[in-house]
Coordinates of C-alpha atoms in Angstrom, one line a residue:
M13 CA 44.6 -15.9 4.5
M14 CA 42.2 -13.8 6.7
T15 CA 39.4 -15.5 7.4
I16 CA 36.6 -15.3 6.1
T17 CA 32.8 -15.3 8.9
I18 CA 29.2 -15.4 8.3
E19 CA 29.4 -12.1 10.0
M20 CA 31.2 -10.8 7.7
I21 CA 29.1 -11.9 5.2
D22 CA 25.7 -11.0 6.2
E23 CA 27.8 -7.3 6.7
L24 CA 28.6 -7.1 2.9
K25 CA 25.1 -8.6 2.3
K26 CA 23.2 -6.1 4.3
R27 CA 25.1 -3.3 3.2
A28 CA 26.1 -4.2 -1.0
N29 CA 22.8 -5.7 -0.5
V30 CA 23.8 -9.1 -2.8
S31 CA 23.5 -12.2 -2.7
F32 CA 25.1 -14.2 -0.3
K33 CA 27.6 -16.1 -3.0
D34 CA 29.1 -12.5 -4.3
A35 CA 29.4 -10.9 -0.8
K36 CA 32.0 -14.3 0.4
E37 CA 33.6 -14.1 -3.3
A38 CA 34.3 -10.4 -3.2
L39 CA 35.7 -10.9 0.5
E40 CA 37.6 -13.8 -0.4
K41 CA 38.9 -12.3 -3.4
Y42 CA 40.4 -9.2 -0.4
D43 CA 41.7 -11.3 2.4
G44 CA 38.4 -10.1 4.9
D45 CA 38.4 -6.1 3.9
L46 CA 35.1 -4.9 3.9
V47 CA 36.1 -1.5 2.4
E48 CA 38.0 -3.1 -1.3
A49 CA 35.0 -5.1 -1.3
L50 CA 32.7 -2.6 -1.7
V51 CA 35.2 -0.9 -4.0
Y52 CA 34.8 -3.8 -6.4
L53 CA 31.7 -4.7 -5.6
E54 CA 30.2 -1.3 -6.9
N55 CA 33.1 -0.8 -9.7
N56 CA 31.2 -4.8 -11.2
N57 CA 28.0 -3.3 -10.9
K58 CA 27.1 -5.3 -8.0
F59 CA 25.5 -3.3 -6.0
K60 CA 21.8 -3.4 -6.1
A61 CA 19.5 -0.5 -5.0
F62 CA 17.8 -0.4 -2.2
N63 CA 14.3 -0.4 -3.9
A64 CA 15.1 -2.2 -6.7
G65 CA 14.4 -5.2 -5.3
K66 CA 10.5 -3.9 -4.0
K67 CA 9.7 -2.5 -7.3
E68 CA 10.3 -5.6 -9.0
D69 CA 8.7 -7.5 -6.5
F70 CA 6.0 -4.3 -6.5
L71 CA 5.6 -4.9 -10.3
D72 CA 5.6 -8.9 -10.8
K73 CA 2.5 -8.2 -7.7
V74 CA 0.8 -6.2 -10.8
K75 CA 1.5 -8.5 -13.0
E76 CA 0.0 -11.7 -11.0
V77 CA -3.0 -9.2 -10.6
I78 CA -3.3 -8.4 -14.4
R79 CA -3.1 -12.9 -15.1
K80 CA -5.9 -13.7 -12.6
G81 CA -7.5 -11.0 -13.6
N82 CA -7.9 -12.8 -17.6
N83 CA -8.3 -15.8 -16.0
T84 CA -11.2 -15.1 -14.6
R85 CA -14.7 -14.3 -16.1
F86 CA -17.6 -12.1 -15.2
I87 CA -20.6 -13.2 -16.4
I88 CA -24.3 -11.4 -15.9
R89 CA -27.0 -13.5 -17.4
K90 CA -31.0 -13.3 -17.0
K91 CA -32.2 -16.6 -16.7
E92 CA -29.9 -18.8 -19.1
R93 CA -29.2 -16.3 -22.0
T94 CA -25.9 -14.9 -21.3
I95 CA -25.7 -11.4 -21.9
L96 CA -22.1 -10.5 -21.2
N97 CA -19.3 -12.4 -20.6
L98 CA -15.3 -9.9 -20.2
S99 CA -12.3 -10.3 -18.9
L100 CA -11.9 -9.3 -14.7
T101 CA -9.5 -7.1 -16.6
F102 CA -11.6 -5.3 -18.4
T103 CA -14.3 -4.7 -16.6
I104 CA -12.7 -3.0 -13.8
I105 CA -11.3 -1.1 -16.0
V106 CA -14.1 0.1 -17.9
G107 CA -16.1 0.7 -14.0
V108 CA -13.0 2.6 -13.5
F109 CA -13.7 4.7 -16.8
T110 CA -17.7 5.1 -16.6
F111 CA -17.8 4.5 -12.6
H112 CA -21.5 5.9 -12.1
V113 CA -23.3 4.9 -16.3
S114 CA -21.6 1.4 -14.4
L115 CA -23.8 1.5 -11.1
V116 CA -25.9 2.1 -12.6
A117 CA -26.4 0.3 -15.5
L118 CA -24.9 -2.9 -12.1
I119 CA -27.9 -1.5 -10.4
I120 CA -31.4 -1.7 -12.8
G121 CA -29.1 -5.8 -13.9
L122 CA -30.0 -6.4 -10.7
L123 CA -33.8 -5.1 -10.6
T124 CA -34.6 -6.8 -13.7
G125 CA -33.8 -10.2 -12.5
C126 CA -30.1 -10.5 -14.3
K127 CA -27.8 -12.7 -12.0
F128 CA -24.0 -11.6 -11.8
R129 CA -20.7 -14.2 -11.2
F130 CA -17.4 -14.4 -11.3
E131 CA -15.5 -17.9 -13.3
K132 CA -12.4 -19.2 -14.1
N133 CA -11.4 -19.5 -17.4
S134 CA -11.3 -23.5 -16.2
G135 CA -14.7 -23.0 -15.1
E136 CA -13.9 -23.3 -11.3
D137 CA -17.1 -21.4 -9.6
M138 CA -16.4 -18.6 -7.0
K139 CA -17.1 -18.2 -4.1
V140 CA -18.2 -15.3 -3.9
N141 CA -20.6 -17.0 -6.3
S142 CA -22.4 -17.5 -3.3
I143 CA -22.9 -14.2 -2.3
L144 CA -23.7 -13.3 -5.7
N145 CA -26.0 -16.0 -5.6
K146 CA -28.2 -14.4 -2.2
V147 CA -28.3 -10.9 -2.7
H148 CA -30.0 -11.7 -6.6
D149 CA -31.8 -13.5 -4.2
N150 CA -33.1 -11.5 -1.8
I151 CA -33.8 -8.0 -4.4
N152 CA -36.4 -11.0 -6.0
N153 CA -38.5 -12.0 -2.8
F154 CA -38.6 -8.1 -1.5
K155 CA -40.0 -6.9 -5.2
K156 CA -42.1 -10.4 -5.5
D157 CA -43.0 -8.9 -1.7
L158 CA -43.3 -5.7 -3.3
H159 CA -45.4 -6.4 -5.5
D160 CA -48.3 -8.3 -2.9
D161 CA -48.2 -4.8 -1.4
V162 CA -49.6 -3.6 -3.6
P163 CA -53.3 -3.4 -3.8
T164 CA -54.9 -4.5 -7.7
E165 CA -58.0 -2.8 -9.2
K166 CA -60.0 -6.1 -8.3
E167 CA -59.6 -5.1 -4.6

């Protein structure tokens, strides 16, 4: 019986894109014959396409992004009243299909004193909210300065 080395197992793993265990078992079954082990793995549908793992990884990442989007809320408030409270996933989908309308609505919202926030379903605050608060404050300061610069009838 031939001794199976780690190099042989690694070579079979690399060529067949199989697990360490499957490579070792195939080599043991065929006494270290790499070609016979490859044929055995192929006949038993143990070969994995080299891009299949990448496709599954991509789909897993997409699912994770959607899950995170569903667990995050996009909230628009004016004063203390909540005007809109939607999942981030839905907000992005609507934003993509109605980009121009959404952009105009966001600008109007900012100019009319609305505050935008992102919150997790758990109520946890997100770092982006500090930036959104600064944008809101800067726009309000700009509006106030603009209003103060406009002469009134009494002047």
